[in-house]
């Protein structure tokens, strides 16, 4: 039985030392955290003094306005091209499939990147193109399309090519 008491005493001593170590580490981490918070505050105030944010904003605003103008021009052209392609029966099926694939990607990109950036920059009121609503199977079937031909075009033989008069 003396081994059991010695083992228990050793375990109690190890537990006490571990508890003391945790308290010291917690105290050290708390001190470092407070020092880091103070340092960040000091750096922020120094940066605000040394960097004139209003001058930067004034310098950048014309470029942002120009980018918005380019964005609207590109949007108009893209919508015109999209309308032309959408009405072409040869590619409308491909466009439909591409829309079903890209819509979730655009939505995810908007939720994970655009919204957080807009929130952080304080530009939540800016106008942004929202993704178009998903087409349901009912609306997809109401669109008129000509059915694809299931019969391949006849192959022209060498004799048929020779028989055709050339102009």
Short mmCIF file of N, CA and C in Angstrom, two decimals:
data_model
loop_
_atom_site.label_atom_id
_atom_site.label_comp_id
_atom_site.label_asym_id
_atom_site.label_seq_id
_atom_site.Cartn_x
_atom_site.Cartn_y
_atom_site.Cartn_z
N UNK A 1 0.78 -1.21 0.00
CA UNK A 1 0.00 0.00 0.00
C UNK A 1 0.83 1.28 0.00
N UNK A 2 2.09 1.27 0.47
CA UNK A 2 2.85 2.51 0.45
C UNK A 2 3.09 3.00 -0.97
N UNK A 3 3.13 2.11 -1.95
CA UNK A 3 3.34 2.54 -3.34
C UNK A 3 2.12 3.33 -3.80
N UNK A 4 0.96 2.93 -3.41
CA UNK A 4 -0.26 3.59 -3.80
C UNK A 4 -0.29 5.01 -3.23
N UNK A 5 0.12 5.20 -2.02
CA UNK A 5 0.13 6.53 -1.42
C UNK A 5 1.17 7.42 -2.09
N UNK A 6 2.34 6.82 -2.41
CA UNK A 6 3.37 7.59 -3.09
C UNK A 6 2.90 8.02 -4.48
N UNK A 7 2.21 7.10 -5.17
CA UNK A 7 1.68 7.40 -6.50
C UNK A 7 0.64 8.51 -6.42
N UNK A 8 -0.21 8.44 -5.41
CA UNK A 8 -1.25 9.46 -5.24
C UNK A 8 -0.60 10.82 -4.93
N UNK A 9 0.41 10.83 -4.09
CA UNK A 9 1.09 12.08 -3.75
C UNK A 9 1.78 12.67 -4.98
N UNK A 10 2.38 11.80 -5.78
CA UNK A 10 3.03 12.25 -7.00
C UNK A 10 2.01 12.84 -7.98
N UNK A 11 0.86 12.19 -8.11
CA UNK A 11 -0.19 12.68 -9.01
C UNK A 11 -0.74 14.01 -8.51
N UNK A 12 -0.93 14.15 -7.22
CA UNK A 12 -1.43 15.41 -6.65
C UNK A 12 -0.44 16.54 -6.90
N UNK A 13 0.86 16.24 -6.72
CA UNK A 13 1.90 17.24 -6.94
C UNK A 13 1.92 17.65 -8.42
N UNK A 14 1.81 16.68 -9.33
CA UNK A 14 1.80 16.97 -10.76
C UNK A 14 0.58 17.81 -11.12
N UNK A 15 -0.57 17.50 -10.53
CA UNK A 15 -1.80 18.26 -10.79
C UNK A 15 -1.65 19.69 -10.31
N UNK A 16 -1.09 19.87 -9.12
CA UNK A 16 -0.87 21.22 -8.58
C UNK A 16 0.08 22.02 -9.47
N UNK A 17 1.16 21.38 -9.91
CA UNK A 17 2.12 22.05 -10.78
C UNK A 17 1.47 22.41 -12.11
N UNK A 18 0.65 21.51 -12.66
CA UNK A 18 -0.05 21.79 -13.91
C UNK A 18 -1.01 22.96 -13.76
N UNK A 19 -1.71 23.01 -12.63
CA UNK A 19 -2.66 24.10 -12.38
C UNK A 19 -1.91 25.42 -12.28
N UNK A 20 -0.78 25.42 -11.58
CA UNK A 20 0.03 26.64 -11.46
C UNK A 20 0.53 27.08 -12.84
N UNK A 21 0.93 26.12 -13.65
CA UNK A 21 1.41 26.44 -14.99
C UNK A 21 0.31 27.06 -15.84
N UNK A 22 -0.89 26.51 -15.74
CA UNK A 22 -2.02 27.06 -16.51
C UNK A 22 -2.31 28.49 -16.05
N UNK A 23 -2.24 28.75 -14.77
CA UNK A 23 -2.49 30.10 -14.25
C UNK A 23 -1.42 31.06 -14.76
N UNK A 24 -0.16 30.65 -14.75
CA UNK A 24 0.92 31.52 -15.23
C UNK A 24 0.77 31.79 -16.73
N UNK A 25 0.44 30.74 -17.48
CA UNK A 25 0.27 30.92 -18.93
C UNK A 25 -0.90 31.85 -19.22
N UNK A 26 -1.99 31.67 -18.50
CA UNK A 26 -3.17 32.53 -18.70
C UNK A 26 -2.82 33.98 -18.39
N UNK A 27 -2.07 34.21 -17.33
CA UNK A 27 -1.66 35.56 -16.96
C UNK A 27 -0.78 36.15 -18.05
N UNK A 28 0.15 35.37 -18.55
CA UNK A 28 1.05 35.83 -19.61
C UNK A 28 0.28 36.17 -20.87
N UNK A 29 -0.64 35.30 -21.27
CA UNK A 29 -1.43 35.53 -22.48
C UNK A 29 -2.30 36.77 -22.32
N UNK A 30 -2.88 36.95 -21.15
CA UNK A 30 -3.70 38.14 -20.90
C UNK A 30 -2.86 39.40 -21.02
N UNK A 31 -1.66 39.36 -20.46
CA UNK A 31 -0.76 40.51 -20.55
C UNK A 31 -0.35 40.80 -21.99
N UNK A 32 -0.03 39.73 -22.74
CA UNK A 32 0.34 39.91 -24.15
C UNK A 32 -0.83 40.45 -24.96
N UNK A 33 -2.01 39.96 -24.67
CA UNK A 33 -3.20 40.43 -25.38
C UNK A 33 -3.43 41.92 -25.12
N UNK A 34 -3.29 42.34 -23.88
CA UNK A 34 -3.46 43.76 -23.54
C UNK A 34 -2.39 44.60 -24.23
N UNK A 35 -1.15 44.11 -24.25
CA UNK A 35 -0.07 44.84 -24.90
C UNK A 35 -0.32 44.93 -26.41
N UNK A 36 -0.80 43.85 -27.01
CA UNK A 36 -1.09 43.86 -28.45
C UNK A 36 -2.22 44.83 -28.76
N UNK A 37 -3.24 44.86 -27.93
CA UNK A 37 -4.37 45.78 -28.14
C UNK A 37 -3.88 47.23 -28.06
N UNK A 38 -3.04 47.51 -27.09
CA UNK A 38 -2.49 48.86 -26.95
C UNK A 38 -1.63 49.21 -28.17
N UNK A 39 -0.81 48.27 -28.62
CA UNK A 39 0.06 48.52 -29.78
C UNK A 39 -0.77 48.76 -31.03
N UNK A 40 -1.83 48.00 -31.22
CA UNK A 40 -2.69 48.19 -32.40
C UNK A 40 -3.36 49.55 -32.34
N UNK A 41 -3.83 49.94 -31.18
CA UNK A 41 -4.44 51.26 -31.04
C UNK A 41 -3.46 52.37 -31.35
N UNK A 42 -2.21 52.22 -30.83
CA UNK A 42 -1.19 53.23 -31.11
C UNK A 42 -0.86 53.29 -32.59
N UNK A 43 -0.71 52.13 -33.22
CA UNK A 43 -0.41 52.10 -34.66
C UNK A 43 -1.54 52.72 -35.48
N UNK A 44 -2.76 52.43 -35.09
CA UNK A 44 -3.90 52.99 -35.81
C UNK A 44 -3.91 54.51 -35.70
N UNK A 45 -3.69 55.02 -34.51
CA UNK A 45 -3.71 56.48 -34.35
C UNK A 45 -2.54 57.12 -35.11
N UNK A 46 -1.36 56.48 -35.10
CA UNK A 46 -0.24 57.01 -35.87
C UNK A 46 -0.54 56.99 -37.36
N UNK A 47 -1.16 55.91 -37.83
CA UNK A 47 -1.49 55.80 -39.26
C UNK A 47 -2.50 56.87 -39.65
N UNK A 48 -3.48 57.11 -38.78
CA UNK A 48 -4.48 58.13 -39.10
C UNK A 48 -3.86 59.52 -39.14
N UNK A 49 -2.86 59.75 -38.29
CA UNK A 49 -2.18 61.04 -38.30
C UNK A 49 -1.32 61.20 -39.55
N UNK A 50 -0.62 60.12 -39.92
CA UNK A 50 0.32 60.18 -41.04
C UNK A 50 -0.34 60.03 -42.40
N UNK A 51 -1.48 59.38 -42.46
CA UNK A 51 -2.15 59.13 -43.74
C UNK A 51 -3.44 59.92 -43.78
N UNK A 52 -3.54 60.81 -44.71
CA UNK A 52 -4.73 61.62 -44.84
C UNK A 52 -5.76 60.83 -45.67
N UNK A 53 -6.68 60.19 -44.98
CA UNK A 53 -7.67 59.35 -45.66
C UNK A 53 -8.56 60.17 -46.59
N UNK A 54 -8.84 61.38 -46.22
CA UNK A 54 -9.70 62.21 -47.08
C UNK A 54 -9.00 62.53 -48.40
N UNK A 55 -7.69 62.75 -48.35
CA UNK A 55 -6.94 63.01 -49.59
C UNK A 55 -6.91 61.77 -50.47
N UNK A 56 -6.75 60.61 -49.86
CA UNK A 56 -6.76 59.36 -50.62
C UNK A 56 -8.14 59.16 -51.25
N UNK A 57 -9.18 59.37 -50.48
CA UNK A 57 -10.54 59.21 -51.00
C UNK A 57 -10.79 60.17 -52.15
N UNK A 58 -10.34 61.41 -52.01
CA UNK A 58 -10.52 62.41 -53.07
C UNK A 58 -9.77 62.00 -54.33
N UNK A 59 -8.60 61.42 -54.17
CA UNK A 59 -7.81 61.01 -55.32
C UNK A 59 -8.41 59.78 -56.01
N UNK A 60 -9.03 58.90 -55.26
CA UNK A 60 -9.52 57.64 -55.81
C UNK A 60 -10.92 57.77 -56.40
N UNK A 61 -11.74 58.68 -55.88
CA UNK A 61 -13.13 58.82 -56.33
C UNK A 61 -13.29 58.98 -57.84
N UNK A 62 -12.50 59.81 -58.53
CA UNK A 62 -12.69 59.92 -59.98
C UNK A 62 -12.48 58.59 -60.71
N UNK A 63 -11.52 57.82 -60.24
CA UNK A 63 -11.27 56.52 -60.86
C UNK A 63 -12.44 55.56 -60.61
N UNK A 64 -13.00 55.63 -59.42
CA UNK A 64 -14.17 54.79 -59.13
C UNK A 64 -15.36 55.19 -59.98
N UNK A 65 -15.56 56.49 -60.16
CA UNK A 65 -16.66 56.95 -61.02
C UNK A 65 -16.45 56.49 -62.46
N UNK A 66 -15.22 56.57 -62.93
CA UNK A 66 -14.91 56.11 -64.28
C UNK A 66 -15.15 54.61 -64.41
N UNK A 67 -14.78 53.86 -63.39
CA UNK A 67 -15.00 52.41 -63.40
C UNK A 67 -16.49 52.10 -63.43
N UNK A 68 -17.29 52.88 -62.70
CA UNK A 68 -18.75 52.67 -62.72
C UNK A 68 -19.31 52.93 -64.12
N UNK A 69 -18.80 53.99 -64.79
CA UNK A 69 -19.25 54.28 -66.15
C UNK A 69 -18.88 53.14 -67.10
N UNK A 70 -17.65 52.64 -66.98
CA UNK A 70 -17.24 51.51 -67.80
C UNK A 70 -18.11 50.30 -67.50
N UNK A 71 -18.42 50.12 -66.24
CA UNK A 71 -19.25 48.98 -65.85
C UNK A 71 -20.62 49.05 -66.49
N UNK A 72 -21.23 50.24 -66.53
CA UNK A 72 -22.55 50.35 -67.15
C UNK A 72 -22.47 50.13 -68.65
N UNK A 73 -21.40 50.63 -69.30
CA UNK A 73 -21.23 50.42 -70.74
C UNK A 73 -21.06 48.93 -71.04
N UNK A 74 -20.22 48.28 -70.27
CA UNK A 74 -19.99 46.84 -70.47
C UNK A 74 -21.28 46.07 -70.22
N UNK A 75 -22.02 46.46 -69.20
CA UNK A 75 -23.29 45.79 -68.89
C UNK A 75 -24.26 45.93 -70.06
N UNK A 76 -24.38 47.13 -70.63
CA UNK A 76 -25.28 47.34 -71.76
C UNK A 76 -24.87 46.48 -72.95
N UNK A 77 -23.59 46.44 -73.24
CA UNK A 77 -23.12 45.64 -74.37
C UNK A 77 -23.33 44.15 -74.12
N UNK A 78 -23.06 43.74 -72.90
CA UNK A 78 -23.24 42.32 -72.57
C UNK A 78 -24.71 41.92 -72.66
N UNK A 79 -25.60 42.80 -72.20
CA UNK A 79 -27.03 42.50 -72.30
C UNK A 79 -27.47 42.41 -73.75
N UNK A 80 -26.96 43.30 -74.61
CA UNK A 80 -27.29 43.24 -76.03
C UNK A 80 -26.80 41.96 -76.66
N UNK A 81 -25.57 41.59 -76.36
CA UNK A 81 -25.01 40.35 -76.89
C UNK A 81 -25.78 39.14 -76.36
N UNK A 82 -26.11 39.18 -75.09
CA UNK A 82 -26.86 38.08 -74.48
C UNK A 82 -28.22 37.93 -75.15
N UNK A 83 -28.89 39.05 -75.43
CA UNK A 83 -30.18 38.98 -76.11
C UNK A 83 -30.07 38.38 -77.49
N UNK A 84 -29.02 38.76 -78.21
CA UNK A 84 -28.81 38.22 -79.55
C UNK A 84 -28.52 36.73 -79.50
N UNK A 85 -27.69 36.34 -78.57
CA UNK A 85 -27.34 34.92 -78.45
C UNK A 85 -28.53 34.12 -77.94
N UNK A 86 -29.27 34.69 -77.03
CA UNK A 86 -30.42 34.01 -76.43
C UNK A 86 -31.48 33.68 -77.49
N UNK A 87 -31.62 34.54 -78.47
CA UNK A 87 -32.63 34.33 -79.51
C UNK A 87 -32.15 33.38 -80.60
N UNK A 88 -30.89 33.05 -80.63
CA UNK A 88 -30.36 32.13 -81.62
C UNK A 88 -30.64 30.71 -81.16
N UNK A 89 -31.42 29.98 -81.91
CA UNK A 89 -31.84 28.64 -81.47
C UNK A 89 -30.67 27.66 -81.39
N UNK A 90 -29.59 27.95 -82.09
CA UNK A 90 -28.46 27.03 -82.09
C UNK A 90 -27.72 27.04 -80.76
N UNK A 91 -27.73 28.16 -80.06
CA UNK A 91 -26.96 28.24 -78.83
C UNK A 91 -27.80 28.45 -77.57
N UNK A 92 -29.10 28.60 -77.71
CA UNK A 92 -29.93 28.88 -76.54
C UNK A 92 -29.90 27.74 -75.52
N UNK A 93 -29.81 26.51 -75.98
CA UNK A 93 -29.72 25.38 -75.04
C UNK A 93 -28.44 25.42 -74.24
N UNK A 94 -27.35 25.78 -74.90
CA UNK A 94 -26.06 25.89 -74.20
C UNK A 94 -26.12 27.03 -73.18
N UNK A 95 -26.75 28.13 -73.56
CA UNK A 95 -26.88 29.26 -72.65
C UNK A 95 -27.71 28.87 -71.44
N UNK A 96 -28.81 28.14 -71.67
CA UNK A 96 -29.64 27.68 -70.55
C UNK A 96 -28.82 26.84 -69.58
N UNK A 97 -28.06 25.90 -70.11
CA UNK A 97 -27.24 25.04 -69.24
C UNK A 97 -26.18 25.86 -68.50
N UNK A 98 -25.57 26.80 -69.20
CA UNK A 98 -24.55 27.64 -68.56
C UNK A 98 -25.15 28.48 -67.44
N UNK A 99 -26.38 28.97 -67.66
CA UNK A 99 -27.04 29.76 -66.62
C UNK A 99 -27.30 28.92 -65.37
N UNK A 100 -27.74 27.69 -65.56
CA UNK A 100 -28.02 26.85 -64.39
C UNK A 100 -26.75 26.52 -63.63
N UNK A 101 -25.61 26.49 -64.31
CA UNK A 101 -24.35 26.21 -63.63
C UNK A 101 -23.79 27.47 -62.97
N UNK A 102 -23.86 28.60 -63.66
CA UNK A 102 -23.22 29.81 -63.14
C UNK A 102 -24.05 30.52 -62.07
N UNK A 103 -25.36 30.38 -62.09
CA UNK A 103 -26.19 31.10 -61.12
C UNK A 103 -25.80 30.78 -59.68
N UNK A 104 -25.62 29.50 -59.29
CA UNK A 104 -25.18 29.24 -57.91
C UNK A 104 -23.79 29.80 -57.61
N UNK A 105 -22.92 29.79 -58.61
CA UNK A 105 -21.57 30.31 -58.40
C UNK A 105 -21.63 31.82 -58.17
N UNK A 106 -22.42 32.52 -58.96
CA UNK A 106 -22.55 33.96 -58.81
C UNK A 106 -23.18 34.29 -57.46
N UNK A 107 -24.19 33.54 -57.08
CA UNK A 107 -24.84 33.77 -55.79
C UNK A 107 -23.85 33.55 -54.65
N UNK A 108 -23.09 32.48 -54.71
CA UNK A 108 -22.11 32.19 -53.67
C UNK A 108 -21.03 33.27 -53.63
N UNK A 109 -20.54 33.69 -54.79
CA UNK A 109 -19.54 34.74 -54.86
C UNK A 109 -20.07 36.03 -54.26
N UNK A 110 -21.33 36.35 -54.56
CA UNK A 110 -21.94 37.56 -54.03
C UNK A 110 -22.05 37.49 -52.51
N UNK A 111 -22.48 36.32 -51.98
CA UNK A 111 -22.65 36.17 -50.54
C UNK A 111 -21.33 36.16 -49.80
N UNK A 112 -20.32 35.46 -50.36
CA UNK A 112 -19.07 35.26 -49.62
C UNK A 112 -18.04 36.36 -49.84
N UNK A 113 -18.12 37.09 -50.96
CA UNK A 113 -17.08 38.09 -51.24
C UNK A 113 -17.64 39.50 -51.35
N UNK A 114 -18.64 39.69 -52.18
CA UNK A 114 -19.11 41.04 -52.45
C UNK A 114 -19.76 41.66 -51.21
N UNK A 115 -20.69 40.94 -50.59
CA UNK A 115 -21.38 41.49 -49.42
C UNK A 115 -20.42 41.81 -48.28
N UNK A 116 -19.49 40.91 -47.90
CA UNK A 116 -18.57 41.28 -46.82
C UNK A 116 -17.71 42.49 -47.15
N UNK A 117 -17.27 42.60 -48.40
CA UNK A 117 -16.45 43.76 -48.78
C UNK A 117 -17.28 45.02 -48.73
N UNK A 118 -18.50 44.96 -49.22
CA UNK A 118 -19.38 46.13 -49.17
C UNK A 118 -19.66 46.53 -47.73
N UNK A 119 -19.83 45.56 -46.86
CA UNK A 119 -20.08 45.85 -45.46
C UNK A 119 -18.86 46.49 -44.81
N UNK A 120 -17.68 45.93 -45.08
CA UNK A 120 -16.46 46.47 -44.48
C UNK A 120 -16.12 47.87 -44.99
N UNK A 121 -16.42 48.13 -46.26
CA UNK A 121 -16.09 49.44 -46.83
C UNK A 121 -17.18 50.47 -46.60
N UNK A 122 -18.31 50.04 -46.09
CA UNK A 122 -19.40 50.99 -45.83
C UNK A 122 -20.13 51.40 -47.09
N UNK A 123 -20.05 50.61 -48.12
CA UNK A 123 -20.72 50.95 -49.39
C UNK A 123 -21.89 50.00 -49.64
N UNK A 124 -22.67 49.77 -48.60
CA UNK A 124 -23.79 48.85 -48.74
C UNK A 124 -24.92 49.43 -49.58
N UNK A 125 -24.95 50.73 -49.75
CA UNK A 125 -26.03 51.35 -50.51
C UNK A 125 -25.74 51.42 -51.99
N UNK A 126 -24.54 51.01 -52.40
CA UNK A 126 -24.18 51.05 -53.82
C UNK A 126 -25.05 50.08 -54.61
N UNK A 127 -25.37 50.46 -55.85
CA UNK A 127 -26.19 49.62 -56.70
C UNK A 127 -25.32 48.50 -57.27
N UNK A 128 -25.79 47.28 -57.10
CA UNK A 128 -25.06 46.12 -57.59
C UNK A 128 -26.06 45.25 -58.34
N UNK A 129 -25.60 44.69 -59.45
CA UNK A 129 -26.47 43.79 -60.20
C UNK A 129 -26.72 42.54 -59.38
N UNK A 130 -27.96 42.26 -59.13
CA UNK A 130 -28.32 41.03 -58.40
C UNK A 130 -28.46 39.92 -59.42
N UNK A 131 -28.17 38.68 -59.03
CA UNK A 131 -28.34 37.58 -59.97
C UNK A 131 -29.80 37.42 -60.36
N UNK A 132 -30.02 37.02 -61.60
CA UNK A 132 -31.38 36.85 -62.10
C UNK A 132 -32.02 35.66 -61.39
N UNK A 133 -33.35 35.69 -61.24
CA UNK A 133 -34.00 34.57 -60.59
C UNK A 133 -33.86 33.30 -61.42
N UNK A 134 -33.80 32.19 -60.73
CA UNK A 134 -33.64 30.90 -61.42
C UNK A 134 -34.88 30.59 -62.23
N UNK A 135 -34.68 30.02 -63.42
CA UNK A 135 -35.82 29.63 -64.22
C UNK A 135 -36.33 28.30 -63.71
N UNK A 136 -37.64 28.20 -63.63
CA UNK A 136 -38.25 26.96 -63.19
C UNK A 136 -38.51 26.10 -64.40
N UNK A 137 -38.73 24.81 -64.23
CA UNK A 137 -39.02 23.97 -65.39
C UNK A 137 -40.25 24.44 -66.15
N UNK A 138 -41.21 25.05 -65.44
CA UNK A 138 -42.41 25.53 -66.14
C UNK A 138 -42.06 26.65 -67.10
N UNK A 139 -41.20 27.60 -66.66
CA UNK A 139 -40.87 28.71 -67.55
C UNK A 139 -39.93 28.26 -68.65
N UNK A 140 -39.12 27.25 -68.38
CA UNK A 140 -38.20 26.76 -69.42
C UNK A 140 -38.98 26.08 -70.54
N UNK A 141 -40.09 25.42 -70.23
CA UNK A 141 -40.84 24.72 -71.27
C UNK A 141 -41.74 25.67 -72.04
N UNK A 142 -42.03 26.85 -71.50
CA UNK A 142 -42.90 27.76 -72.22
C UNK A 142 -42.16 28.51 -73.32
N UNK A 143 -40.86 28.50 -73.29
CA UNK A 143 -40.09 29.17 -74.32
C UNK A 143 -40.19 28.35 -75.60
N UNK A 144 -40.36 29.06 -76.72
CA UNK A 144 -40.51 28.35 -77.99
C UNK A 144 -39.15 28.08 -78.60
N UNK A 145 -38.95 26.83 -78.92
CA UNK A 145 -37.71 26.43 -79.58
C UNK A 145 -38.07 25.43 -80.66
N UNK A 146 -37.30 25.45 -81.72
CA UNK A 146 -37.49 24.46 -82.75
C UNK A 146 -36.75 23.19 -82.35
N UNK A 147 -37.36 22.04 -82.56
CA UNK A 147 -36.67 20.80 -82.18
C UNK A 147 -35.46 20.56 -83.07
N UNK A 148 -34.45 19.97 -82.49
CA UNK A 148 -33.25 19.65 -83.25
C UNK A 148 -33.55 18.49 -84.19
N UNK A 149 -32.92 18.51 -85.33
CA UNK A 149 -33.12 17.41 -86.27
C UNK A 149 -32.35 16.20 -85.76
N UNK A 150 -32.99 15.04 -85.88
CA UNK A 150 -32.34 13.82 -85.40
C UNK A 150 -31.65 13.07 -86.53
N UNK A 151 -31.87 13.51 -87.75
CA UNK A 151 -31.28 12.85 -88.90
C UNK A 151 -30.05 13.62 -89.34
N UNK A 152 -28.89 12.96 -89.49
CA UNK A 152 -27.69 13.67 -89.91
C UNK A 152 -27.79 14.09 -91.37
N UNK A 153 -27.06 15.11 -91.71
CA UNK A 153 -27.05 15.58 -93.09
C UNK A 153 -26.41 14.51 -93.97
N UNK A 154 -26.92 14.31 -95.20
CA UNK A 154 -26.35 13.28 -96.06
C UNK A 154 -24.92 13.65 -96.47
N UNK A 155 -24.06 12.66 -96.46
CA UNK A 155 -22.67 12.87 -96.84
C UNK A 155 -22.57 12.94 -98.36
N UNK A 156 -21.76 13.84 -98.84
CA UNK A 156 -21.59 13.97 -100.28
C UNK A 156 -20.43 13.08 -100.71
N UNK A 157 -20.68 12.30 -101.69
CA UNK A 157 -19.63 11.40 -102.20
C UNK A 157 -18.79 12.15 -103.22
N UNK A 158 -17.67 11.56 -103.57
CA UNK A 158 -16.78 12.18 -104.56
C UNK A 158 -17.48 12.31 -105.91
N UNK A 159 -18.33 11.32 -106.27
CA UNK A 159 -19.03 11.37 -107.55
C UNK A 159 -20.04 12.51 -107.55
N UNK A 160 -20.70 12.71 -106.42
CA UNK A 160 -21.70 13.78 -106.34
C UNK A 160 -21.01 15.14 -106.43
N UNK A 161 -19.82 15.27 -105.86
CA UNK A 161 -19.09 16.53 -105.92
C UNK A 161 -18.68 16.84 -107.35
N UNK A 162 -18.30 15.84 -108.13
CA UNK A 162 -17.88 16.07 -109.51
C UNK A 162 -19.07 16.42 -110.39
N UNK A 163 -20.23 15.83 -110.06
CA UNK A 163 -21.43 16.07 -110.87
C UNK A 163 -21.98 17.48 -110.66
N UNK A 164 -21.66 18.10 -109.51
CA UNK A 164 -22.17 19.43 -109.22
C UNK A 164 -21.40 20.43 -110.05
N UNK A 165 -22.12 21.23 -110.90
CA UNK A 165 -21.41 22.25 -111.69
C UNK A 165 -20.90 23.36 -110.79
N UNK A 166 -19.71 23.80 -111.05
CA UNK A 166 -19.16 24.92 -110.26
C UNK A 166 -19.35 26.20 -111.02
N UNK A 167 -19.56 27.29 -110.31
CA UNK A 167 -19.81 28.58 -110.96
C UNK A 167 -18.56 29.33 -111.16
#
